[in-house]
Coordinates of C-alpha atoms in Angstrom, one line a residue:
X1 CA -4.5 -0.3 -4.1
X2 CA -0.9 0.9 -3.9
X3 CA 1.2 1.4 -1.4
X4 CA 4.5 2.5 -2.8
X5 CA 5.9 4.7 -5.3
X6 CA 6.5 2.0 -7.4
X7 CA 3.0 0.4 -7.0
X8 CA 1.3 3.6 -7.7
X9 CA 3.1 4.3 -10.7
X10 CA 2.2 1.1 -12.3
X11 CA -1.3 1.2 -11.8
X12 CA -2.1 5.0 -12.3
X13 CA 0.0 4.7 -15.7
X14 CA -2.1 1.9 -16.8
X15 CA -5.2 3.4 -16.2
X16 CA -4.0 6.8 -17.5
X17 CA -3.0 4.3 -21.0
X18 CA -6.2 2.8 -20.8
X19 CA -7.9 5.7 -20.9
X20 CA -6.3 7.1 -23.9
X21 CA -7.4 3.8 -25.5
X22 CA -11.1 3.9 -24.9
X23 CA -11.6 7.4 -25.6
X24 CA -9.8 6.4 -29.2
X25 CA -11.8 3.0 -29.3
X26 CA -15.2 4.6 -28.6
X27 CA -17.3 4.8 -32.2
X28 CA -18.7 6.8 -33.8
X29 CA -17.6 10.3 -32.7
X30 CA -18.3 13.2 -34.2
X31 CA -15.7 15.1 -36.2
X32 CA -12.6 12.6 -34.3
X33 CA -10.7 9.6 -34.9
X34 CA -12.3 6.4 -34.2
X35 CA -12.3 2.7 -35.0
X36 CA -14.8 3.7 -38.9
X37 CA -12.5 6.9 -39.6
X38 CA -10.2 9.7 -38.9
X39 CA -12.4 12.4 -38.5
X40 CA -11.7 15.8 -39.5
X41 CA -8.2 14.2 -39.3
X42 CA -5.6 14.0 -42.3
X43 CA -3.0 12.9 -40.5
X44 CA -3.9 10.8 -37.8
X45 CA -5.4 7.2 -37.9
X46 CA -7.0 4.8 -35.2
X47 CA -4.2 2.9 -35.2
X48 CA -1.6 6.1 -34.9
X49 CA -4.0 7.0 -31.6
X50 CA -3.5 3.5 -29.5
X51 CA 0.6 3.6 -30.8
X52 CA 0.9 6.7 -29.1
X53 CA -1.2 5.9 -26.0
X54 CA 1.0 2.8 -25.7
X55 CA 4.0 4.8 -26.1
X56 CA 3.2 7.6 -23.3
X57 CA 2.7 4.8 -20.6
X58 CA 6.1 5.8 -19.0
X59 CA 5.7 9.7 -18.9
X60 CA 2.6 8.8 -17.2
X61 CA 4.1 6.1 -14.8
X62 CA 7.4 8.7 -14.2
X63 CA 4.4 11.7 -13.7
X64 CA 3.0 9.5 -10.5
X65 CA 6.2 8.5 -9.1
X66 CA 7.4 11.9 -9.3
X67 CA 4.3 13.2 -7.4
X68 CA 3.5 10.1 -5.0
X69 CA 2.4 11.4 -1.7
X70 CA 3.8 14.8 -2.2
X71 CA 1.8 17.8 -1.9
X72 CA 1.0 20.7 -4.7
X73 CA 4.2 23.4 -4.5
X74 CA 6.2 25.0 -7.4
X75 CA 8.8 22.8 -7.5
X76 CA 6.5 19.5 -8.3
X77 CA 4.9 21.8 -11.0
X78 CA 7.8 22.5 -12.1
X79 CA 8.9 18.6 -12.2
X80 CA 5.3 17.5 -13.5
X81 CA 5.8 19.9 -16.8
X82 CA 9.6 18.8 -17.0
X83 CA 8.1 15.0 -17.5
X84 CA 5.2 16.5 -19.6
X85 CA 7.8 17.9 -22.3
X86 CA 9.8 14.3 -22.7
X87 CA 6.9 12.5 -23.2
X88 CA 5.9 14.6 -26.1
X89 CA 8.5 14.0 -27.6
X90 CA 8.3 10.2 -26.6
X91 CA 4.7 10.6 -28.6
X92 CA 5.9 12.6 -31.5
X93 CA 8.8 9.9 -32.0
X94 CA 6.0 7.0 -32.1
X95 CA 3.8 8.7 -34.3
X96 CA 6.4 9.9 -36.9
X97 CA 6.2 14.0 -35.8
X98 CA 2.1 13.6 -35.2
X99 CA 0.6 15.4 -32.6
X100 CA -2.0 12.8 -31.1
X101 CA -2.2 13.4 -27.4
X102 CA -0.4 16.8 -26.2
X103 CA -3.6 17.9 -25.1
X104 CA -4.3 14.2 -23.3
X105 CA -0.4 14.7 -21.3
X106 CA -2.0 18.0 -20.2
X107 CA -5.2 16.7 -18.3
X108 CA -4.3 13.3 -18.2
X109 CA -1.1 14.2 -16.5
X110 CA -2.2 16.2 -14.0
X111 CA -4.9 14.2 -12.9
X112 CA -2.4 11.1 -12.6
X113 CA -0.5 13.9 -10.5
X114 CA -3.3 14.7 -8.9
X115 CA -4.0 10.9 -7.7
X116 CA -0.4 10.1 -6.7
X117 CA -0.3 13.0 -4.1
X118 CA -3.5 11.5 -2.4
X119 CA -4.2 8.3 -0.7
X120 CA -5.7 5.5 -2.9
X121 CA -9.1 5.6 -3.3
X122 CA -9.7 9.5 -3.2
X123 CA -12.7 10.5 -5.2
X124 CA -12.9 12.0 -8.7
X125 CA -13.3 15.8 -7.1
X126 CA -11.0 15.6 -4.4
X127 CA -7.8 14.5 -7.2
X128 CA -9.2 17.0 -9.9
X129 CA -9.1 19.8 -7.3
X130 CA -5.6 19.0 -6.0
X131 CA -4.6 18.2 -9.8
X132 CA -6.2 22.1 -10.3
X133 CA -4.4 23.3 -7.1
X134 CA -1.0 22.3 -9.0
X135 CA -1.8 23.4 -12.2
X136 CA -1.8 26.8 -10.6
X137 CA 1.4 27.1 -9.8
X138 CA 3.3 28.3 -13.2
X139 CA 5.8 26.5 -14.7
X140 CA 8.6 28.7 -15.2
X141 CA 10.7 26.5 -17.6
X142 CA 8.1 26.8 -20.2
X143 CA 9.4 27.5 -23.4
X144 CA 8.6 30.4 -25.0
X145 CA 6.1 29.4 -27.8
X146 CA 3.0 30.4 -29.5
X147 CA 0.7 26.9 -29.3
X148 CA -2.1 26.8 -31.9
X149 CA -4.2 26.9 -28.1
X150 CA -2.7 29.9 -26.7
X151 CA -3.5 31.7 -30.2
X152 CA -7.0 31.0 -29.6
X153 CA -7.1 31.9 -26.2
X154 CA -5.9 35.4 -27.3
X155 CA -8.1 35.7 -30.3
X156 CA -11.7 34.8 -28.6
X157 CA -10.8 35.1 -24.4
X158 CA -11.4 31.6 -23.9
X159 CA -9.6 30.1 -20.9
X160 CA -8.7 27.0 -22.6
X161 CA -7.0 23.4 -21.5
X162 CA -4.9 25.7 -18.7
X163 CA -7.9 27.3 -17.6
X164 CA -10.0 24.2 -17.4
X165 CA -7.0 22.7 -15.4
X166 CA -7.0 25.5 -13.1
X167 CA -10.5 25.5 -12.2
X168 CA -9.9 21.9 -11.1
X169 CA -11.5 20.2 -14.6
X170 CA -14.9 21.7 -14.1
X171 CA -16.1 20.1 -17.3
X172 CA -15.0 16.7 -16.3
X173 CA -16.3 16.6 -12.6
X174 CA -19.7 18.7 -13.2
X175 CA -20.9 17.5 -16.7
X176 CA -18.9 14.6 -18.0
X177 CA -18.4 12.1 -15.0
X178 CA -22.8 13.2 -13.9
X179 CA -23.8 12.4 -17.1
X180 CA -21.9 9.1 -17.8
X181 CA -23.4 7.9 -14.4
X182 CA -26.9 9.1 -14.8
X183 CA -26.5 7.2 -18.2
X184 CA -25.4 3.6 -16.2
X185 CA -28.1 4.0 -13.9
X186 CA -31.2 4.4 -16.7
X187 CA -29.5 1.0 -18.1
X188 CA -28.0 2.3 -21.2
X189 CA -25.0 0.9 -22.5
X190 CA -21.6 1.9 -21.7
X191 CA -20.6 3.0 -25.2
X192 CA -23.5 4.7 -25.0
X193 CA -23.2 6.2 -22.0
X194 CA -20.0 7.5 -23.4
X195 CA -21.2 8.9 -26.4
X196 CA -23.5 10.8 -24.3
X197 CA -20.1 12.1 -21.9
X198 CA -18.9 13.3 -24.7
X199 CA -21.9 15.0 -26.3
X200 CA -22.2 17.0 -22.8
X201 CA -18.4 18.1 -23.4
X202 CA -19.2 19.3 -26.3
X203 CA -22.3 20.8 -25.5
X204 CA -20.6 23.1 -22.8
X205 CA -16.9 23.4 -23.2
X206 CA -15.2 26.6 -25.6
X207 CA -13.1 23.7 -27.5
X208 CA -10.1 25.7 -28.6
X209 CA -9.7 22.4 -31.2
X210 CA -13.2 23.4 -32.8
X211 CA -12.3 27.4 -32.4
X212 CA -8.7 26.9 -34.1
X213 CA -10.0 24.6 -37.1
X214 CA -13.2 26.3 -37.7
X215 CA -14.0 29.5 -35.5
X216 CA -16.7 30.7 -33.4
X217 CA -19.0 29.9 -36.2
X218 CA -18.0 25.6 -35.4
X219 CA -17.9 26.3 -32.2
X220 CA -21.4 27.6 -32.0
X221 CA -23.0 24.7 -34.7
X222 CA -21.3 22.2 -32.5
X223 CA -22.7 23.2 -29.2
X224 CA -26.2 24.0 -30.5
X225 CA -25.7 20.5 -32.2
X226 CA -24.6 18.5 -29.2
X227 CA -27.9 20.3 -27.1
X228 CA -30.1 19.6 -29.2
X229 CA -29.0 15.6 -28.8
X230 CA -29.4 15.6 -25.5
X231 CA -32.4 17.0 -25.5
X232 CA -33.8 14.3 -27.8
X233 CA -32.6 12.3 -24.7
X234 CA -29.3 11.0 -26.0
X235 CA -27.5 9.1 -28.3
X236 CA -29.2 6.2 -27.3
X237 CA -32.9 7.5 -28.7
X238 CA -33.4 6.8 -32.4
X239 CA -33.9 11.0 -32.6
X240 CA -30.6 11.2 -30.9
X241 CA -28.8 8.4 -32.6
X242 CA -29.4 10.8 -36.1
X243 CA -28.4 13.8 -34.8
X244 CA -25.0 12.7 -33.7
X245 CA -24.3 11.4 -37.3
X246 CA -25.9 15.3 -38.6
X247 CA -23.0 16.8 -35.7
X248 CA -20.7 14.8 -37.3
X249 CA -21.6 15.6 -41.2
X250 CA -21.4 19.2 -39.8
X251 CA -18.1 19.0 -38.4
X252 CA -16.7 17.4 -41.6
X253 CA -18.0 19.7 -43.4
X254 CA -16.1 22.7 -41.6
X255 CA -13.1 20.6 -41.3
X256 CA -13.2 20.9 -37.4
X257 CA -12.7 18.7 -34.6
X258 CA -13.4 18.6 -30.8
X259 CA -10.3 17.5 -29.8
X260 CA -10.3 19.3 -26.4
X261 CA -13.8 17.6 -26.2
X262 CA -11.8 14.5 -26.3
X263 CA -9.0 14.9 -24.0
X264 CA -11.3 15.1 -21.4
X265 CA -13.6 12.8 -22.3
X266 CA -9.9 10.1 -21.7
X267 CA -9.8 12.5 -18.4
X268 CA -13.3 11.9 -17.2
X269 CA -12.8 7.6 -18.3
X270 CA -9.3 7.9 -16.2
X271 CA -11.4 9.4 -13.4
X272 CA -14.4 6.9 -13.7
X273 CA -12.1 4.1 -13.7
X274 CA -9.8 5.0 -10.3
X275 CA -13.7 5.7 -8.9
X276 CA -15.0 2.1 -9.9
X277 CA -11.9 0.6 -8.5
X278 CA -11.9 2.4 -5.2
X279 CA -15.6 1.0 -4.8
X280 CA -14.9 -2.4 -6.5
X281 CA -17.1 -1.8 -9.1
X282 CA -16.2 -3.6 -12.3
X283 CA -16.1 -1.6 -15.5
X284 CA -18.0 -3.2 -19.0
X285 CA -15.2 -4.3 -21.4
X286 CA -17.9 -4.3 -24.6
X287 CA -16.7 -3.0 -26.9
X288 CA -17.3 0.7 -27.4
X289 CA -17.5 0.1 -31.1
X290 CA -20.9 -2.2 -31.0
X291 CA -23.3 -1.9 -33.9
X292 CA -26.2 0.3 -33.0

């Protein structure tokens, strides 16, 4: 797949891009921006979500080559977060002072980190655990800041988009990619299969994106919510099909969003799609948006 620095960036930035995309693409989602509407969103837009995905394709490609067949230490950490910074404000220059994707540079980053460092064709655990194994190392040239995440993280002990990191993206390698797969092989299709991903985030991860917007009480409705549609077997049963349209009337309603929920959804695609090209598997290109 790639066999120098320059190779590797190019092809882990445009997957890392294109995953940004089709987690923005994918429709409906409950309580986020999508191809119908923003959400729970005032200021972002469909269009505002693939300008910035566009926009961070360098920081990701600079992120790879930076990281290419190097190993996890403080220094690359250090480099990795360095990169991480300018392309925010690479994002918040396209999007006009939006935030649209910090959360996406965080996992997305790493994992792009993650896959430089290893040979091409590694599996989705093996670059999420060295991805974790760097994200471990802290970044000393942080600046000093209160984040809307770290707030929440005090307030309710959650561990958050570090902790999930740290662990080596537990949500993304035990729930997300095993239920997007177990989807594929029952037949359903891929934006459904999605759908359902992302209903299993939901389902199990403490979004600090529902807990900042709406507290423990959205938190709690969203999880019970997102259960209770798998349990009617998915999104793609008629049963489930209505109960992600009631998730999303709830969300709305409390004015919260499952943003976290949604970066790694884009982390768990980015994953799937380095799998599927390791195995030369091709990847649907329906759109995500189909009437159902």
């Amino acid at each position: 797949m790639w066999h120098t620095a320059a190779a590797c960036s190019e092809y882990l930035a445009q997957r890392a891009v294109a995953a940004l995309i089709e987690e923005a693409e994918l429709t409906p989602k409950p309580g986020l921006v999508d191809k119908q509407n923003a959400g729970a969103h005032t200021d972002l837009h469909f269009e505002l979500m693939i300008r910035s995905a566009h926009a961070l394709r360098s920081t990701f490609a600079n992120i790879a080559r930076a990281a290419f067949q190097r190993t996890p230490s403080q220094i690359l950490r250090e480099e990795i977060a360095e990169i991480g910074r300018h392309g925010e404000t690479i994002m918040l220059e396209a999007t006009g002072g939006t935030n649209t994707h910090k959360g996406a540079i965080w996992a997305v980053g790493l994992l792009t980190a993650g896959a430089a460092m290893l040979p091409p064709g590694a599996s989705p655990c093996d670059i999420a655990r060295t991805a974790g194994e760097l994200a471990r190392y802290p970044d000393r040239y942080a600046p000093d800041q209160r984040t809307n995440g770290a707030r929440v993280q005090l307030r309710y002990g959650v561990t958050g988009a570090k902790g999930e990191a740290q662990q080596g993206f537990p949500h993304v390698t035990i729930i997300a990619l095993p239920t997007l797969h177990q989807a594929r092989k029952q037949g359903i299709p891929e934006h459904l299969a999605r759908l359902d991903a992302l209903v299993a985030l939901i389902a199990h991860l403490d979004d600090t994106c529902l807990l900042h917007r709406g507290g423990m009480a959205a938190l709690r409705t969203a999880k019970e919510m997102a259960k209770e549609i798998a349990a009617l077997g998915g999104v793609s049963t008629a049963a489930g099909w209505k109960a992600l349209h009631r998730l999303d009337r709830a969300l709305l309603e409390r004015n919260a969003s499952p943003g976290g929920s949604a970066d790694l959804l884009a982390a768990t695609l980015f994953l799937d799609r380095l799998h599927r090209d390791a195995d030369g598997l091709p990847v649907s290109n329906e759109t995500v948006a189909a009437n159902v």
